[in-house]
XYZ file of C-alpha atoms in Angstrom:
769
model
C 187.244 186.037 -17.307
C 185.004 188.711 -16.174
C 182.168 189.386 -13.642
C 179.566 189.029 -16.027
C 176.602 189.128 -13.927
C 173.378 188.327 -16.126
C 170.906 185.621 -16.979
C 170.486 183.958 -20.186
C 167.509 181.856 -21.037
C 167.050 182.633 -24.700
C 168.680 180.705 -27.638
C 169.634 183.872 -29.311
C 172.667 185.555 -27.440
C 171.481 188.827 -28.933
C 168.452 188.460 -26.729
C 170.442 188.084 -23.576
C 170.044 191.752 -22.795
C 166.178 191.279 -22.402
C 166.402 188.981 -19.510
C 165.186 190.001 -16.182
C 168.327 189.480 -14.186
C 167.243 192.086 -11.644
C 164.075 190.156 -10.305
C 165.704 186.789 -9.457
C 164.377 187.088 -5.683
C 167.639 185.377 -4.350
C 170.487 186.811 -2.761
C 174.103 185.462 -1.880
C 174.315 183.711 1.468
C 177.207 185.780 3.031
C 174.634 188.801 3.780
C 170.827 189.372 4.822
C 168.305 191.563 2.946
C 165.331 193.087 4.474
C 162.689 194.885 2.645
C 161.090 197.701 4.776
C 157.811 199.505 4.811
C 158.144 203.293 5.538
C 157.767 205.059 7.642
C 157.162 202.329 10.354
C 160.331 200.030 8.997
C 158.096 197.147 9.360
C 160.063 193.928 7.854
C 157.744 192.985 4.656
C 160.379 190.509 3.164
C 163.345 188.826 4.267
C 166.171 186.414 2.896
C 165.999 182.893 4.485
C 169.468 182.686 5.891
C 168.569 184.987 9.211
C 168.644 181.998 11.090
C 172.323 181.152 10.073
C 173.510 184.739 10.651
C 171.176 185.854 13.363
C 169.674 182.795 14.901
C 166.319 184.093 14.153
C 163.794 182.130 11.911
C 162.994 184.520 8.866
C 159.125 184.006 9.597
C 159.644 185.407 13.204
C 161.022 188.775 11.685
C 158.066 189.369 9.056
C 155.908 191.871 10.045
C 158.170 192.894 12.765
C 159.851 196.400 12.804
C 163.490 196.950 13.182
C 163.276 197.522 16.732
C 163.048 193.825 17.095
C 166.897 193.763 16.193
C 168.069 197.524 16.852
C 168.178 199.391 20.077
C 166.398 202.767 20.114
C 169.686 204.896 19.921
C 170.805 203.457 16.553
C 167.048 203.079 15.293
C 166.575 206.992 16.053
C 169.971 207.624 14.268
C 169.007 205.543 11.242
C 165.487 207.202 10.876
C 167.101 210.724 10.929
C 169.277 209.657 7.911
C 166.470 207.976 5.848
C 164.436 211.057 6.200
C 167.148 212.622 3.748
C 166.936 212.159 0.287
C 170.553 211.280 -0.122
C 171.662 208.108 2.093
C 175.257 208.861 1.475
C 175.223 210.119 5.117
C 174.466 206.715 6.536
C 176.045 204.470 4.029
C 177.890 202.435 4.974
C 177.295 202.213 8.663
C 178.392 199.915 11.427
C 175.406 198.486 13.528
C 175.002 196.282 16.317
C 172.374 193.497 15.506
C 170.601 191.881 18.435
C 170.866 187.967 17.560
C 168.898 185.256 19.343
C 169.041 185.837 23.094
C 171.085 188.823 24.297
C 173.988 188.593 21.912
C 174.954 191.376 19.544
C 176.814 190.847 16.187
C 178.296 194.115 14.003
C 177.299 194.318 10.426
C 177.988 196.653 7.735
C 174.802 198.293 6.923
C 173.696 199.642 3.311
C 170.323 201.359 2.767
C 168.983 202.042 -0.972
C 165.548 202.476 -2.706
C 165.289 200.401 -5.645
C 163.738 202.134 -9.057
C 160.134 201.120 -7.873
C 160.897 203.328 -4.498
C 160.959 200.228 -2.044
C 163.369 200.657 0.891
C 165.958 197.823 1.196
C 168.528 197.222 4.016
C 171.201 194.935 3.328
C 173.551 193.444 5.969
C 176.983 191.970 5.840
C 178.939 190.798 8.746
C 181.689 193.359 9.774
C 185.102 191.990 10.306
C 186.434 195.181 11.793
C 184.343 197.180 14.390
C 185.696 200.371 13.360
C 185.200 202.516 10.250
C 188.174 203.080 8.155
C 189.066 206.880 8.424
C 189.251 209.245 5.522
C 192.970 209.585 5.700
C 193.366 205.896 4.812
C 191.535 206.301 1.700
C 193.530 209.395 0.893
C 196.676 207.732 1.180
C 195.597 204.588 -0.915
C 194.804 207.155 -3.723
C 197.799 209.180 -3.265
C 200.228 206.485 -3.771
C 198.572 205.432 -7.093
C 198.167 209.165 -8.253
C 201.949 209.604 -7.664
C 202.791 206.588 -9.856
C 200.550 207.874 -12.516
C 202.290 211.272 -12.881
C 205.447 209.396 -13.724
C 203.996 207.522 -16.669
C 202.505 208.984 -19.919
C 200.305 206.517 -21.882
C 196.917 205.402 -21.339
C 197.905 201.604 -21.221
C 200.478 202.569 -18.460
C 197.882 204.130 -16.727
C 195.708 201.063 -16.843
C 198.532 198.900 -15.639
C 198.905 201.061 -12.556
C 195.310 200.700 -11.601
C 195.416 196.791 -11.668
C 198.628 196.748 -9.917
C 197.229 198.982 -6.958
C 193.740 197.215 -6.786
C 195.725 193.714 -6.614
C 197.946 195.087 -3.925
C 194.773 196.238 -2.013
C 192.802 192.976 -2.366
C 195.452 190.217 -3.083
C 193.148 188.573 -5.691
C 194.906 186.003 -7.910
C 194.336 188.112 -11.133
C 193.031 191.711 -11.504
C 192.229 192.843 -15.254
C 190.883 196.281 -16.510
C 188.603 195.278 -19.518
C 187.637 198.378 -21.870
C 184.515 198.382 -24.270
C 184.849 199.105 -27.934
C 182.239 200.939 -29.865
C 180.848 197.819 -31.371
C 180.179 196.329 -28.096
C 182.903 193.938 -27.715
C 185.687 194.178 -25.146
C 189.740 193.860 -24.788
C 191.688 193.119 -21.651
C 194.222 196.072 -21.875
C 195.995 195.627 -18.490
C 196.533 192.638 -16.391
C 198.281 191.713 -13.131
C 198.163 188.245 -11.889
C 200.282 185.362 -10.060
C 202.727 183.672 -12.501
C 200.900 180.222 -12.723
C 197.856 181.835 -14.381
C 197.212 181.756 -18.028
C 197.377 185.317 -19.271
C 194.345 187.024 -20.643
C 196.185 190.334 -21.807
C 195.357 191.637 -25.200
C 192.402 189.062 -25.612
C 188.985 190.355 -27.209
C 185.489 189.122 -25.718
C 182.198 189.223 -27.441
C 179.560 191.512 -26.660
C 177.380 188.754 -25.633
C 179.482 188.139 -22.773
C 178.015 191.355 -21.292
C 174.751 192.193 -22.635
C 173.478 195.687 -22.513
C 171.171 195.090 -19.663
C 173.981 193.756 -17.568
C 175.903 196.981 -18.586
C 173.039 199.203 -17.088
C 173.207 197.392 -14.009
C 176.854 197.866 -13.757
C 176.078 201.660 -14.336
C 173.824 201.585 -11.492
C 175.925 199.429 -9.002
C 179.685 200.290 -9.375
C 180.929 197.569 -7.282
C 179.993 193.874 -7.162
C 181.237 190.949 -5.008
C 180.689 187.444 -5.444
C 182.563 185.745 -2.588
C 181.899 182.231 -3.520
C 181.079 181.171 -6.933
C 179.945 177.754 -5.526
C 177.602 178.962 -2.750
C 174.168 177.997 -2.834
C 171.754 181.288 -3.278
C 169.149 182.020 -0.452
C 165.642 182.625 -1.392
C 163.816 185.738 -0.549
C 160.409 185.224 1.501
C 157.953 185.907 0.277
C 159.014 186.213 -3.360
C 156.672 189.029 -4.300
C 156.109 192.202 -2.325
C 152.907 191.622 0.001
C 151.611 195.115 -1.033
C 151.622 194.940 -4.695
C 152.221 191.302 -5.619
C 155.214 192.531 -7.869
C 158.644 190.925 -8.107
C 161.436 192.472 -6.241
C 163.476 194.965 -8.295
C 167.327 194.347 -6.952
C 169.057 196.379 -9.488
C 170.848 198.299 -6.736
C 171.458 195.251 -4.622
C 174.914 194.383 -3.714
C 173.884 190.994 -2.473
C 171.873 189.966 -5.499
C 172.618 186.406 -6.681
C 174.233 185.942 -9.935
C 172.558 184.002 -12.513
C 173.229 180.294 -12.993
C 174.623 180.942 -16.417
C 177.025 183.355 -15.157
C 178.229 180.966 -12.300
C 178.759 178.552 -14.717
C 180.815 181.138 -16.851
C 183.006 181.445 -13.788
C 183.257 177.775 -12.817
C 184.509 177.356 -16.591
C 187.041 179.871 -16.045
C 188.190 178.355 -12.714
C 187.057 181.404 -10.714
C 186.029 180.786 -7.242
C 185.375 184.334 -6.255
C 185.212 187.763 -8.123
C 185.068 191.516 -7.644
C 183.931 194.006 -10.361
C 184.405 197.799 -10.449
C 182.794 199.676 -12.731
C 184.512 202.635 -14.608
C 182.001 205.247 -15.731
C 182.530 208.142 -18.153
C 179.956 210.626 -19.122
C 177.269 208.363 -17.608
C 178.494 205.406 -19.745
C 180.294 202.373 -18.895
C 183.778 202.845 -20.310
C 185.291 199.595 -18.867
C 185.470 197.372 -15.817
C 187.935 196.226 -13.248
C 187.605 192.440 -12.828
C 188.983 190.622 -9.889
C 189.318 186.920 -10.057
C 190.609 184.240 -7.378
C 190.660 180.684 -7.799
C 189.192 179.901 -4.356
C 186.337 181.762 -2.225
C 187.437 184.976 -0.919
C 185.494 187.501 0.825
C 186.417 191.364 0.774
C 185.039 193.484 3.401
C 182.542 196.147 2.344
C 184.832 199.113 3.392
C 187.751 197.634 1.346
C 185.509 197.255 -1.700
C 184.628 200.907 -1.049
C 188.280 201.949 -0.922
C 188.957 199.968 -4.359
C 185.982 201.850 -5.821
C 187.326 205.038 -4.465
C 190.625 204.255 -5.878
C 189.134 203.330 -8.919
C 187.235 206.671 -9.572
C 189.890 208.965 -8.651
C 192.455 207.078 -10.801
C 190.155 206.660 -13.745
C 189.352 210.573 -13.562
C 193.106 210.942 -14.182
C 192.567 208.495 -17.182
C 189.515 210.276 -18.595
C 191.480 213.729 -18.176
C 194.236 212.461 -20.079
C 191.859 211.126 -22.777
C 190.060 214.500 -22.918
C 193.477 216.186 -23.246
C 194.542 214.142 -26.126
C 190.990 214.614 -27.749
C 191.438 218.363 -27.187
C 194.828 218.416 -28.824
C 193.485 216.757 -31.752
C 190.181 218.745 -32.022
C 192.315 221.799 -31.973
C 194.434 220.523 -34.846
C 191.559 219.743 -36.840
C 190.032 223.076 -35.924
C 193.250 224.887 -37.570
C 192.700 222.718 -40.730
C 188.785 223.626 -40.681
C 189.630 227.377 -40.304
C 192.108 227.148 -43.341
C 189.567 225.497 -45.466
C 186.785 227.973 -44.753
C 189.280 230.720 -45.734
C 190.132 228.981 -49.044
C 186.616 228.444 -49.869
C 185.895 232.076 -49.311
C 188.477 233.127 -51.616
C 187.988 230.859 -54.485
C 185.031 231.155 -56.957
C 183.702 227.848 -55.882
C 184.004 225.744 -52.600
C 185.120 222.754 -54.463
C 188.430 224.476 -55.445
C 188.651 225.781 -51.999
C 188.709 221.972 -50.598
C 190.782 220.624 -53.096
C 193.603 222.742 -54.584
C 195.372 223.855 -51.376
C 197.234 222.584 -48.219
C 195.841 221.443 -45.974
C 192.872 220.186 -47.852
C 189.831 217.659 -47.277
C 192.071 214.758 -46.307
C 193.876 216.612 -43.373
C 190.405 217.341 -41.637
C 189.417 213.775 -40.857
C 192.860 211.928 -41.430
C 191.562 210.174 -44.547
C 193.527 208.839 -47.581
C 191.012 209.794 -50.016
C 188.136 212.205 -50.797
C 185.577 213.045 -53.314
C 183.133 215.986 -53.907
C 180.502 214.882 -56.108
C 178.574 217.791 -57.780
C 175.660 216.491 -59.791
C 177.452 214.373 -62.474
C 180.886 215.936 -61.822
C 183.499 214.428 -59.501
C 186.633 216.143 -57.976
C 188.920 213.468 -56.616
C 191.662 214.051 -54.020
C 194.189 211.304 -53.036
C 193.248 207.598 -53.362
C 189.518 207.185 -54.247
C 187.370 204.731 -56.080
C 186.961 205.615 -59.985
C 184.006 207.726 -61.021
C 181.844 204.854 -62.247
C 182.047 203.127 -58.652
C 181.206 206.588 -57.041
C 178.270 207.189 -59.213
C 176.768 203.914 -57.933
C 177.828 204.485 -54.227
C 175.996 207.858 -54.505
C 172.792 206.270 -55.797
C 173.061 203.952 -52.634
C 173.741 206.715 -50.384
C 170.786 208.450 -51.510
C 168.791 205.366 -50.571
C 170.850 204.865 -47.178
C 171.533 208.122 -46.013
C 168.786 209.447 -43.448
C 170.887 212.317 -41.680
C 173.199 214.764 -43.000
C 176.019 212.410 -42.123
C 176.975 208.772 -42.488
C 179.982 206.737 -41.691
C 181.342 203.153 -41.287
C 184.698 201.256 -40.958
C 183.489 198.311 -42.799
C 181.703 199.557 -46.127
C 182.203 196.473 -48.055
C 180.285 194.427 -45.382
C 177.218 196.736 -45.792
C 177.630 197.723 -49.275
C 178.996 194.545 -51.297
C 179.954 196.301 -54.320
C 182.463 198.275 -52.383
C 184.592 195.073 -52.436
C 185.970 196.068 -55.541
C 187.739 199.010 -54.025
C 188.390 197.815 -50.517
C 192.122 198.769 -50.731
C 190.949 202.369 -50.837
C 187.532 202.644 -49.541
C 186.784 199.987 -46.556
C 186.199 203.019 -44.268
C 183.516 205.742 -45.721
C 182.475 209.299 -44.034
C 180.050 210.987 -46.183
C 178.251 214.118 -45.623
C 175.201 215.569 -47.486
C 175.374 219.203 -48.889
C 172.125 218.795 -51.014
C 170.407 216.253 -52.812
C 172.880 216.022 -55.469
C 176.084 217.428 -53.782
C 178.048 214.932 -51.320
C 181.469 215.212 -49.925
C 183.103 211.930 -49.184
C 186.264 210.555 -47.315
C 187.825 207.215 -47.826
C 189.923 205.010 -45.633
C 191.860 201.716 -46.806
C 191.598 198.141 -45.531
C 193.599 197.432 -42.382
C 193.527 193.377 -42.164
C 193.656 192.766 -38.398
C 194.304 189.778 -36.529
C 192.181 189.656 -33.292
C 192.672 187.331 -30.312
C 189.612 186.176 -28.676
C 189.088 184.394 -25.586
C 187.594 181.346 -26.938
C 185.452 181.241 -30.327
C 183.085 184.187 -30.191
C 180.828 182.303 -32.758
C 180.232 179.532 -30.072
C 179.918 181.939 -27.033
C 176.798 179.862 -25.865
C 175.510 176.391 -26.113
C 172.192 174.970 -25.522
C 171.044 172.195 -23.283
C 167.870 170.848 -21.597
C 167.394 170.865 -17.786
C 164.405 169.549 -15.958
C 162.420 169.845 -19.446
C 163.424 173.271 -20.183
C 165.980 174.459 -23.099
C 168.867 176.609 -21.180
C 171.884 178.280 -22.314
C 175.285 177.527 -21.070
C 178.462 179.557 -21.655
C 181.407 178.236 -24.007
C 183.832 176.086 -21.677
C 186.977 176.692 -23.686
C 188.783 180.293 -23.319
C 191.900 179.286 -25.232
C 193.254 181.818 -27.676
C 191.199 182.030 -30.824
C 192.456 184.068 -33.796
C 190.250 185.650 -36.123
C 191.442 187.531 -39.301
C 189.205 190.776 -40.043
C 188.988 191.769 -43.574
C 187.072 194.700 -45.266
C 187.679 197.030 -42.369
C 189.440 200.330 -42.122
C 190.526 202.247 -39.008
C 187.433 203.510 -37.155
C 186.410 206.984 -37.615
C 186.822 209.071 -34.214
C 183.730 211.191 -32.947
C 186.168 214.066 -33.119
C 186.462 213.693 -36.959
C 182.793 213.076 -37.315
C 182.132 216.390 -35.462
C 184.690 217.985 -37.979
C 183.019 216.641 -41.036
C 179.529 218.162 -39.755
C 181.049 221.666 -38.944
C 182.548 221.568 -42.366
C 179.214 220.647 -43.656
C 177.717 223.779 -42.005
C 180.479 225.811 -43.134
C 179.967 224.722 -47.003
C 176.210 225.581 -46.603
C 176.956 229.134 -45.053
C 179.427 229.858 -47.723
C 177.173 228.495 -50.565
C 174.220 230.403 -49.142
C 176.287 233.730 -48.959
C 177.559 233.189 -52.449
C 173.926 232.588 -53.576
C 173.061 235.868 -52.146
C 175.920 237.732 -53.915
C 174.933 236.069 -57.121
C 171.366 236.982 -56.561
C 172.700 240.775 -56.096
C 174.858 240.365 -59.147
C 172.080 239.147 -60.970
C 169.878 241.866 -60.040
C 172.386 244.275 -60.674
C 173.150 242.873 -64.355
C 169.298 242.755 -64.848
C 168.986 246.513 -64.128
C 171.969 247.295 -66.244
C 170.772 245.095 -69.038
C 167.330 246.765 -68.826
C 169.017 250.293 -69.300
C 171.252 249.161 -72.078
C 168.172 247.521 -73.906
C 166.235 250.657 -73.467
C 169.281 252.510 -74.652
C 169.637 250.549 -77.802
C 165.983 250.756 -78.357
C 165.677 254.451 -77.969
C 168.901 255.060 -79.758
C 167.918 252.917 -82.795
C 164.405 254.496 -82.996
C 166.112 258.172 -82.885
C 168.651 257.192 -85.411
C 165.793 256.356 -87.988
C 164.815 259.942 -88.378
C 168.220 261.449 -89.292
C 168.736 258.577 -91.501
C 165.619 259.043 -93.298
C 166.597 262.769 -93.860
C 170.044 261.758 -95.231
C 168.380 259.158 -97.703
C 165.617 261.827 -98.775
C 167.798 264.373 -99.535
C 170.451 262.532 -101.378
C 167.914 261.063 -103.558
C 166.436 264.646 -104.200
C 169.941 265.878 -104.770
C 170.116 263.145 -107.488
C 166.567 264.133 -108.778
C 167.217 267.672 -109.230
C 170.786 267.764 -110.414
C 171.029 264.499 -112.289
C 171.838 266.242 -115.618
C 174.701 268.305 -113.995
C 176.406 265.395 -112.465
C 179.007 263.058 -113.880
C 179.171 259.376 -113.613
C 181.436 259.492 -110.407
C 178.842 261.644 -108.584
C 176.107 258.952 -109.650
C 178.356 256.363 -108.242
C 178.846 258.417 -105.046
C 175.048 258.847 -104.605
C 174.714 255.379 -104.877
C 176.977 254.402 -102.397
C 175.332 256.724 -100.176
C 171.931 255.515 -100.553
C 173.339 251.829 -100.166
C 174.916 252.774 -96.869
C 171.788 254.301 -95.454
C 169.643 251.177 -96.694
C 172.452 249.285 -94.748
C 172.389 251.524 -91.699
C 168.588 251.082 -91.580
C 168.650 247.284 -91.849
C 171.261 247.231 -88.931
C 169.243 249.400 -87.008
C 166.207 247.118 -87.505
C 168.210 243.938 -86.489
C 169.238 245.827 -83.440
C 165.919 246.790 -82.326
C 164.734 242.991 -83.157
C 167.560 241.512 -80.839
C 166.640 244.021 -78.110
C 163.017 242.993 -78.196
C 163.477 239.462 -77.785
C 163.633 239.464 -73.810
C 162.116 242.877 -73.309
C 158.627 241.520 -74.457
C 158.371 239.550 -71.022
C 155.669 237.318 -72.817
C 153.843 234.610 -71.150
C 154.635 231.268 -72.897
C 151.371 229.532 -74.164
C 150.588 226.308 -75.980
C 151.781 227.201 -79.484
C 151.267 225.323 -82.689
C 154.770 224.963 -84.346
C 152.950 224.632 -87.581
C 151.449 228.009 -87.511
C 154.759 229.579 -86.670
C 156.407 227.841 -89.380
C 153.882 228.754 -91.890
C 153.991 232.493 -90.997
C 157.787 232.246 -91.427
C 157.292 230.550 -94.816
C 154.781 233.156 -95.818
C 157.283 235.902 -95.158
C 159.556 234.064 -97.406
C 157.627 233.176 -100.303
C 159.052 235.764 -102.522
C 162.477 234.627 -102.016
C 161.523 230.946 -102.028
C 159.781 231.301 -105.496
C 162.783 233.299 -106.879
C 165.208 230.646 -105.981
C 163.133 227.663 -106.452
C 163.746 226.389 -103.216
C 162.302 223.168 -102.264
C 161.038 223.103 -98.559
C 159.839 219.811 -96.664
C 158.980 219.501 -93.208
C 157.872 216.869 -90.694
C 154.718 216.998 -88.636
C 155.189 219.512 -85.879
C 153.951 219.306 -82.358
C 152.481 221.848 -79.805
C 154.995 223.519 -77.509
C 155.017 225.954 -74.674
C 156.516 229.088 -76.686
C 155.834 232.494 -78.027
C 154.550 232.004 -81.467
C 156.061 235.295 -82.818
C 159.511 234.548 -81.544
C 159.347 230.969 -83.034
C 158.287 232.524 -86.287
C 161.233 234.832 -86.226
C 163.613 231.783 -85.361
C 162.407 229.715 -88.257
C 162.289 232.719 -90.707
C 165.903 233.595 -89.921
C 167.294 229.898 -90.060
C 165.453 229.192 -93.346
C 166.487 232.623 -94.722
C 169.983 231.797 -93.942
C 169.607 228.620 -95.797
C 168.313 230.286 -98.866
C 171.029 233.119 -98.663
C 174.062 230.562 -98.352
C 172.863 228.175 -101.258
C 175.281 226.542 -103.620
C 174.838 225.837 -107.446
C 171.859 223.539 -107.220
C 168.344 225.024 -106.206
C 168.286 225.031 -102.258
C 166.495 222.083 -100.594
C 165.611 222.740 -97.043
C 164.110 220.277 -94.530
C 162.505 221.176 -91.054
C 162.501 218.132 -88.660
C 160.976 217.690 -85.270
C 162.045 214.730 -82.881
C 160.594 214.049 -79.372
C 163.354 213.804 -76.595
C 163.122 212.808 -72.912
C 162.335 216.446 -71.818
C 162.359 218.608 -74.840
C 161.512 218.617 -78.509
C 164.577 218.614 -80.902
C 163.953 220.937 -84.072
C 166.563 220.808 -87.064
C 166.711 223.118 -90.255
C 168.862 221.131 -92.855
C 169.969 222.561 -96.194
C 172.347 221.760 -99.050
C 174.013 224.742 -99.367
C 177.793 225.963 -98.887
C 178.211 224.953 -95.275
C 180.862 226.267 -93.096
C 184.121 225.064 -91.387
C 183.151 223.379 -88.045
C 185.838 225.578 -86.190
C 183.318 228.638 -86.557
C 180.406 226.790 -85.332
C 180.176 228.797 -82.215
C 181.372 232.075 -83.581
C 178.508 232.431 -86.213
C 175.990 233.027 -83.167
C 178.095 235.757 -81.754
C 176.389 239.223 -82.482
C 177.736 241.111 -85.514
C 180.071 238.235 -86.443
C 180.314 237.317 -90.272
C 182.218 234.708 -92.071
C 181.692 236.321 -95.424
C 182.135 239.893 -96.637
C 179.077 242.068 -97.709
C 180.142 241.873 -101.183
C 179.654 238.183 -101.341
C 176.538 237.955 -98.963
C 174.451 240.799 -97.677
C 173.673 240.782 -94.054
C 174.470 242.492 -90.566
C 175.593 239.477 -88.857
C 172.634 239.825 -86.426
C 170.291 236.990 -87.598
C 171.989 233.652 -85.901
C 172.488 235.937 -82.542
C 168.882 236.829 -82.522
C 168.126 233.083 -83.091
C 170.271 232.109 -80.146
C 168.711 234.716 -77.986
C 165.239 233.404 -78.660
C 166.251 229.702 -78.014
C 167.948 230.752 -74.704
C 164.733 232.694 -73.619
C 162.784 229.380 -74.290
C 165.413 227.779 -71.941
C 166.603 225.661 -74.885
C 169.931 225.769 -76.826
C 171.084 226.109 -80.568
C 174.030 224.576 -82.352
C 175.078 223.796 -85.898
C 176.617 220.721 -87.524
C 178.451 221.398 -90.949
C 181.283 220.707 -93.176
C 182.430 223.290 -95.739
C 180.714 222.273 -98.966
C 178.562 219.881 -97.499
C 175.567 221.782 -96.384
C 174.656 222.750 -92.735
C 172.017 221.639 -90.052
C 170.973 223.899 -87.412
C 169.550 222.357 -84.512
C 167.702 223.819 -81.361
C 165.508 222.543 -78.649
C 162.285 223.780 -76.856
C 161.497 222.136 -73.190
C 158.470 220.247 -73.197
C 155.617 222.059 -71.508
C 153.936 220.964 -68.381
C 150.515 220.625 -69.739
C 148.543 220.835 -72.973
C 148.137 217.705 -75.712
C 150.531 217.750 -78.513
C 148.960 218.222 -82.152
C 150.912 217.232 -85.042
C 150.200 217.483 -88.696
C 152.516 217.003 -91.705
C 153.194 219.176 -94.761
C 155.276 219.293 -98.090
C 155.788 222.500 -99.697
C 157.835 223.321 -102.585
C 158.603 226.872 -104.121
C 156.343 226.930 -107.120
C 153.352 226.196 -104.979
C 153.437 229.879 -103.667
C 153.175 230.973 -107.099
C 155.541 232.569 -109.557
C 156.002 236.520 -110.294
C 154.109 237.325 -106.947
């Protein structure tokens, strides 16, 4: 099919790219190769066909200078050109070579230096003594460009190229072969004689043109094999006599094809081939491949005309592709700008990406998207379920090495994705943080790919002269393959858009974090001022309250005999009000002190804190005949005083809100994965579960003061203490069934836990104390 110029001596086709196809030390017989020493231009190596083309034996040229075959005028002009870094001024050049005797022959000469810096001269017999003028090249290209301006699609462009190249060269078949991202290739345009079987639309495996062969196509833009059945000519000597190194023929136009490639051409019925490289951004975009059934020589200048045509016309194709990419990039840029505006306006970036139009899907032309923030998933469009996403994220954490990952065949790489292939055969993922990802999905697109022969049997092995060799496939008949588990590929511009979105999200999150930090700082300062005010106000209120209480009691003592029963009742009301106010002030002070103390948590024996709380409550415990039991308690990182206050409030509440039987209270402790779970269970009156959150709000009460005394501060203080310890508190209860209050204290990072058990009843504290 193509001019696939590469050697294949390994069994595994994947290893073909490792072959040294550029050091074969053989050339095609239609030209002469000379290796020259600088600056003397002495001939160090020569192809063995000089006798055929010049009538001079190769051994008679070795050690001679170019003066042997060139006149002084030509030699001086060539030496002046060789002194320049760029050989374009002397390539190609018509020179007259002195043959055996006094005859001369005109050759096209091409000088180049190989990657090792060795100067090489290649000569091909010239069929016309004059050089094709520039205007002829211009007219060749102008006709094609005029045709290109009349069409619009990339495929039409390609078709015009092959038509024009075939018109110039008169090959039986001219094809344009474009490489895919996966290394395979497809014939996208073809012009041929009617009797040949069409190759248009056929795909060919990557092993047909391995990577090393592509590198040589980049180095040498045009390649001619005028006779695929011609016998190669050896270079003598095979190694450079100065270094004993193999001769590097990467840039050679005469380098002999490998036997495997020649067999490839024979299997396709090709007698001659011409290949023109199409280069875009330094990479091999495709090839123009010309095939002829019989030997066909193309003069060097005509080959250069085809190369010139290919470059000029392909530049138009590249410009058209870049225009299409630019238009699409601009469209995605508009979507990205809108998304950034939405993210800035919303409280969080997730709502900005998912609740507006355009949204995440429009950024990369996806059918589904998911924003994974910790264990929360926001889904847009058609996506896998949350359970599948959970495992996919775990796999991504192990797979994702950079900030982005994308594939158009996820089920092949991640087999579990086969379950959701209809919506997730293609995946594009960006990582925002360790636990935050944005994923896009594309559905499976089942395709039928037409191959030129079975790609799974691209090569065969056989023994030749005791060596194991590879031979290319003999059949290039249509072979259909159904491709599953694959989506439409992600375009580079879409991948870039996803990366830009990642940067935007990170910038917005960082900015919001700065704003939150500033807000937190302002709140902290405001809270500090409020706490200070509450403390000062509560403290300053104590003195006038004490005065009120003292004077009311003094009034009662001095004028008791002169006051009637109503006055006594009013005085009692005043004293009780003052007492309640003092209790309320004490509770406000206790509430404000919880996080004003700025204590350093230390290893605290919960038993000690609990015993202090029980000691403070011993009078009420004895009076109510309360039975208290508790589990063995651990050591935790906490503040002992606050922990004592917490237990005291919870146990005091359990005693206060008792039912008819004597109170029975149990304090429990249970180790969780990263915290201790404590519980205070009672057999009291309980509460309706609908009030389970309300009771922890400051000044909130479920009963009147006539029923149960109190200020409504006790549980609010408990909640604040627990939250200061980075824990949480809640209640489980039913009316009339008692209540169980739970709270957690995170496990400290150091210290050993000590536990010991107790069982205490009210009468153990003694009666009448």
